[in-house]
Amino acid sequence: DTEVTQTPKHLVMGMTNKKSLKCEQHMGHRAMYWYKQKAKKPPELMFVYSYEKLSINESVPSRFSPECPNSSLLNLHLHALQPEDSALYLCASSQEGGGQAKSYNEQFFGPGTRLTVL
Amino acid sequence: SQQGEEDPQALSIQEGENATMNCSYKTSINNLQWYRQNSGRGLVHLILIRSNEREKHSGRLRVTLDTSKKSSSLLITASRAADTASYFCATERWSSASKIIFGSGTRLSIRP
């Protein structure tokens, strides 16, 4: 199985809602990532988990809260979002990641969750 | 700030022609990768070239890397309609927190 799955595909939420995005991979990868992508822009890294530990947080606002329950799952909890947070949220995984001595290798991306905040 | 800048930002060519996209970056890197993204979907890894490599091939793709000029190019030969997509370079660099940074991307359109 060389697939990264993400649910839901689309999400519309109000600024007071709490929701979660989910990501799953069964390739035995030890690094997982969350990216945010606005229209016609490149993906921007948000968080990196390496061996189930948060290794990079790109100064993301606390209204985004990542969670890695196990090596196959990655969640992104959303609370009190703003309309400018509307974007495509991409999850990715790679065999290894994190640390100065390791190369990230290729990343496998999920199809993304299209988030609209009203 | 963006690590990679790509040019052109948009490219439209006839099916069957070759397409060349360029990527420039600012700091030393460990490797450089190219990804493709079809409209509004996830990215697909195309090729990875390490900093000690100068050229790499994969099917109709040819990637070059010039670390002295801090630049890379992606050549797609004999283009097909299915190659229509956005193409991003991504650099992984040495730092206290190694991470991948995507370039601004090139939108490629193949005319039938």
Short mmCIF file of N, CA, C and O in Angstrom, two decimals, chain A residues 2-4 6 27 34-38 41-44 88-93 106-113, chain B residues 6 33-47 85-90 100-106:
data_model
loop_
_atom_site.label_atom_id
_atom_site.label_comp_id
_atom_site.label_asym_id
_atom_site.label_seq_id
_atom_site.Cartn_x
_atom_site.Cartn_y
_atom_site.Cartn_z
N THR A 2 0.87 1.97 -1.12
CA THR A 2 1.73 3.15 -1.23
C THR A 2 0.89 4.42 -1.22
O THR A 2 1.18 5.38 -1.93
N GLU A 3 -0.13 4.42 -0.42
CA GLU A 3 -1.08 5.52 -0.44
C GLU A 3 -1.14 6.23 0.90
O GLU A 3 -1.06 5.60 1.96
N VAL A 4 -1.29 7.55 0.81
CA VAL A 4 -1.60 8.36 1.99
C VAL A 4 -3.05 8.82 1.84
O VAL A 4 -3.41 9.40 0.82
N GLN A 6 -6.46 10.90 3.30
CA GLN A 6 -6.86 12.03 4.13
C GLN A 6 -8.38 12.13 4.16
O GLN A 6 -9.04 11.95 3.14
N MET A 27 2.75 2.62 5.02
CA MET A 27 3.98 2.28 4.32
C MET A 27 5.14 2.10 5.29
O MET A 27 6.28 1.93 4.87
N TRP A 34 2.41 17.99 7.92
CA TRP A 34 1.25 18.78 7.52
C TRP A 34 1.73 20.01 6.77
O TRP A 34 2.67 20.70 7.21
N TYR A 35 1.07 20.26 5.62
CA TYR A 35 1.33 21.45 4.82
C TYR A 35 0.02 22.21 4.62
O TYR A 35 -1.05 21.62 4.57
N LYS A 36 0.17 23.51 4.44
CA LYS A 36 -0.96 24.35 4.06
C LYS A 36 -0.65 24.93 2.69
O LYS A 36 0.46 25.41 2.44
N GLN A 37 -1.66 24.89 1.80
CA GLN A 37 -1.43 25.42 0.46
C GLN A 37 -2.59 26.33 0.05
O GLN A 37 -3.73 25.89 -0.04
N LYS A 38 -2.26 27.58 -0.22
CA LYS A 38 -3.24 28.52 -0.75
C LYS A 38 -3.21 28.41 -2.29
O LYS A 38 -2.24 27.93 -2.88
N LYS A 41 -0.19 28.84 -4.96
CA LYS A 41 1.01 29.01 -4.16
C LYS A 41 1.62 27.65 -3.85
O LYS A 41 0.94 26.63 -3.95
N PRO A 42 2.89 27.59 -3.48
CA PRO A 42 3.47 26.31 -3.11
C PRO A 42 3.00 25.87 -1.73
O PRO A 42 2.55 26.71 -0.93
N PRO A 43 3.12 24.59 -1.42
CA PRO A 43 2.80 24.13 -0.06
C PRO A 43 3.75 24.77 0.95
O PRO A 43 4.94 24.92 0.69
N GLU A 44 3.20 25.12 2.10
CA GLU A 44 4.00 25.68 3.20
C GLU A 44 4.00 24.67 4.34
O GLU A 44 2.94 24.25 4.81
N LEU A 88 -6.01 24.42 1.12
CA LEU A 88 -5.88 22.98 0.96
C LEU A 88 -4.84 22.51 1.97
O LEU A 88 -3.72 23.04 2.00
N TYR A 89 -5.22 21.57 2.81
CA TYR A 89 -4.30 21.05 3.83
C TYR A 89 -3.83 19.67 3.37
O TYR A 89 -4.63 18.75 3.18
N LEU A 90 -2.53 19.57 3.21
CA LEU A 90 -1.92 18.36 2.67
C LEU A 90 -1.14 17.63 3.76
O LEU A 90 -0.42 18.25 4.55
N CYS A 91 -1.29 16.33 3.76
CA CYS A 91 -0.51 15.47 4.63
C CYS A 91 0.49 14.71 3.76
O CYS A 91 0.20 14.40 2.60
N ALA A 92 1.64 14.44 4.30
CA ALA A 92 2.65 13.68 3.57
C ALA A 92 3.41 12.79 4.54
O ALA A 92 3.40 13.02 5.76
N SER A 93 4.06 11.78 4.00
CA SER A 93 4.92 10.93 4.82
C SER A 93 6.19 10.61 4.05
O SER A 93 6.22 10.68 2.81
N GLU A 106 12.02 11.08 -0.52
CA GLU A 106 10.83 11.55 -1.20
C GLU A 106 9.65 11.50 -0.25
O GLU A 106 9.56 10.65 0.62
N GLN A 107 8.76 12.43 -0.47
CA GLN A 107 7.55 12.50 0.34
C GLN A 107 6.36 12.01 -0.48
O GLN A 107 6.24 12.32 -1.66
N PHE A 108 5.50 11.27 0.17
CA PHE A 108 4.27 10.78 -0.45
C PHE A 108 3.13 11.61 0.11
O PHE A 108 2.95 11.70 1.33
N PHE A 109 2.38 12.22 -0.79
CA PHE A 109 1.32 13.14 -0.38
C PHE A 109 -0.06 12.50 -0.48
O PHE A 109 -0.33 11.71 -1.39
N GLY A 110 -0.92 12.89 0.43
CA GLY A 110 -2.32 12.58 0.32
C GLY A 110 -3.00 13.57 -0.62
O GLY A 110 -2.38 14.55 -1.04
N PRO A 111 -4.28 13.35 -0.94
CA PRO A 111 -5.00 14.22 -1.87
C PRO A 111 -5.39 15.56 -1.26
O PRO A 111 -5.77 16.48 -1.98
N GLY A 112 -5.30 15.67 0.06
CA GLY A 112 -5.61 16.94 0.70
C GLY A 112 -7.03 17.06 1.20
O GLY A 112 -7.93 16.33 0.78
N THR A 113 -7.22 17.98 2.12
CA THR A 113 -8.54 18.37 2.60
C THR A 113 -8.73 19.83 2.22
O THR A 113 -7.93 20.69 2.61
N GLU B 6 11.15 29.58 -9.14
CA GLU B 6 11.11 28.87 -10.40
C GLU B 6 10.76 29.79 -11.53
O GLU B 6 10.00 30.75 -11.36
N GLN B 33 14.46 18.09 -4.97
CA GLN B 33 13.45 17.19 -5.50
C GLN B 33 12.50 17.97 -6.41
O GLN B 33 12.33 19.18 -6.25
N TRP B 34 11.90 17.26 -7.33
CA TRP B 34 10.86 17.83 -8.18
C TRP B 34 9.56 17.07 -7.94
O TRP B 34 9.55 15.84 -7.86
N TYR B 35 8.48 17.85 -7.83
CA TYR B 35 7.15 17.30 -7.62
C TYR B 35 6.20 17.86 -8.68
O TYR B 35 6.38 18.98 -9.16
N ARG B 36 5.17 17.07 -8.97
CA ARG B 36 4.09 17.51 -9.87
C ARG B 36 2.79 17.55 -9.08
O ARG B 36 2.54 16.71 -8.23
N GLN B 37 1.96 18.55 -9.39
CA GLN B 37 0.65 18.66 -8.75
C GLN B 37 -0.40 18.95 -9.80
O GLN B 37 -0.34 20.00 -10.46
N ASN B 38 -1.32 18.04 -9.95
CA ASN B 38 -2.48 18.29 -10.79
C ASN B 38 -3.44 19.19 -10.00
O ASN B 38 -3.44 19.17 -8.78
N SER B 39 -4.25 19.92 -10.71
CA SER B 39 -5.03 21.00 -10.13
C SER B 39 -5.74 20.62 -8.84
O SER B 39 -6.58 19.73 -8.81
N GLY B 40 -5.37 21.30 -7.74
CA GLY B 40 -6.05 21.13 -6.47
C GLY B 40 -5.91 19.78 -5.82
O GLY B 40 -6.73 19.41 -4.98
N ARG B 41 -4.90 19.02 -6.20
CA ARG B 41 -4.74 17.68 -5.64
C ARG B 41 -3.38 17.56 -4.96
O ARG B 41 -2.62 18.51 -4.86
N GLY B 42 -3.10 16.36 -4.46
CA GLY B 42 -1.82 16.12 -3.78
C GLY B 42 -0.65 16.14 -4.74
O GLY B 42 -0.81 16.05 -5.95
N LEU B 43 0.52 16.29 -4.18
CA LEU B 43 1.73 16.32 -5.00
C LEU B 43 2.26 14.91 -5.23
O LEU B 43 2.13 14.03 -4.38
N VAL B 44 2.90 14.73 -6.37
CA VAL B 44 3.50 13.45 -6.72
C VAL B 44 5.00 13.66 -6.90
O VAL B 44 5.42 14.55 -7.65
N HIS B 45 5.78 12.85 -6.21
CA HIS B 45 7.23 12.96 -6.32
C HIS B 45 7.68 12.47 -7.68
O HIS B 45 7.26 11.41 -8.15
N LEU B 46 8.56 13.25 -8.34
CA LEU B 46 9.05 12.87 -9.66
C LEU B 46 10.48 12.34 -9.59
O LEU B 46 10.77 11.27 -10.13
N ILE B 47 11.35 13.10 -8.95
CA ILE B 47 12.76 12.73 -8.99
C ILE B 47 13.50 13.46 -7.88
O ILE B 47 13.14 14.58 -7.51
N ALA B 85 0.14 20.37 -15.56
CA ALA B 85 0.16 20.36 -14.09
C ALA B 85 1.05 21.50 -13.61
O ALA B 85 1.65 22.22 -14.43
N SER B 86 1.13 21.66 -12.30
CA SER B 86 2.12 22.56 -11.71
C SER B 86 3.31 21.74 -11.26
O SER B 86 3.14 20.63 -10.73
N TYR B 87 4.49 22.27 -11.47
CA TYR B 87 5.72 21.57 -11.11
C TYR B 87 6.48 22.40 -10.09
O TYR B 87 6.69 23.60 -10.27
N PHE B 88 6.88 21.75 -9.00
CA PHE B 88 7.57 22.43 -7.92
C PHE B 88 8.93 21.78 -7.68
O PHE B 88 9.04 20.55 -7.64
N CYS B 89 9.93 22.61 -7.49
CA CYS B 89 11.18 22.09 -6.95
C CYS B 89 11.10 22.22 -5.42
O CYS B 89 10.38 23.06 -4.90
N ALA B 90 11.82 21.37 -4.74
CA ALA B 90 11.82 21.39 -3.28
C ALA B 90 13.23 21.10 -2.82
O ALA B 90 13.85 20.13 -3.26
N ILE B 100 12.13 20.50 4.20
CA ILE B 100 11.95 20.72 2.76
C ILE B 100 11.20 22.02 2.55
O ILE B 100 10.20 22.28 3.23
N ILE B 101 11.67 22.81 1.61
CA ILE B 101 10.99 24.05 1.24
C ILE B 101 10.70 24.02 -0.24
O ILE B 101 11.60 23.77 -1.05
N PHE B 102 9.45 24.28 -0.59
CA PHE B 102 9.03 24.24 -1.99
C PHE B 102 9.26 25.58 -2.67
O PHE B 102 9.09 26.65 -2.07
N GLY B 103 9.62 25.51 -3.94
CA GLY B 103 9.72 26.70 -4.76
C GLY B 103 8.36 27.19 -5.17
O GLY B 103 7.33 26.58 -4.87
N SER B 104 8.35 28.29 -5.89
CA SER B 104 7.09 28.95 -6.24
C SER B 104 6.30 28.22 -7.31
O SER B 104 5.11 28.44 -7.45
N GLY B 105 6.94 27.33 -8.06
CA GLY B 105 6.22 26.49 -9.01
C GLY B 105 6.12 27.05 -10.41
O GLY B 105 6.14 28.27 -10.63
N THR B 106 6.01 26.14 -11.38
CA THR B 106 5.76 26.48 -12.78
C THR B 106 4.48 25.78 -13.21
O THR B 106 4.34 24.57 -13.03
#
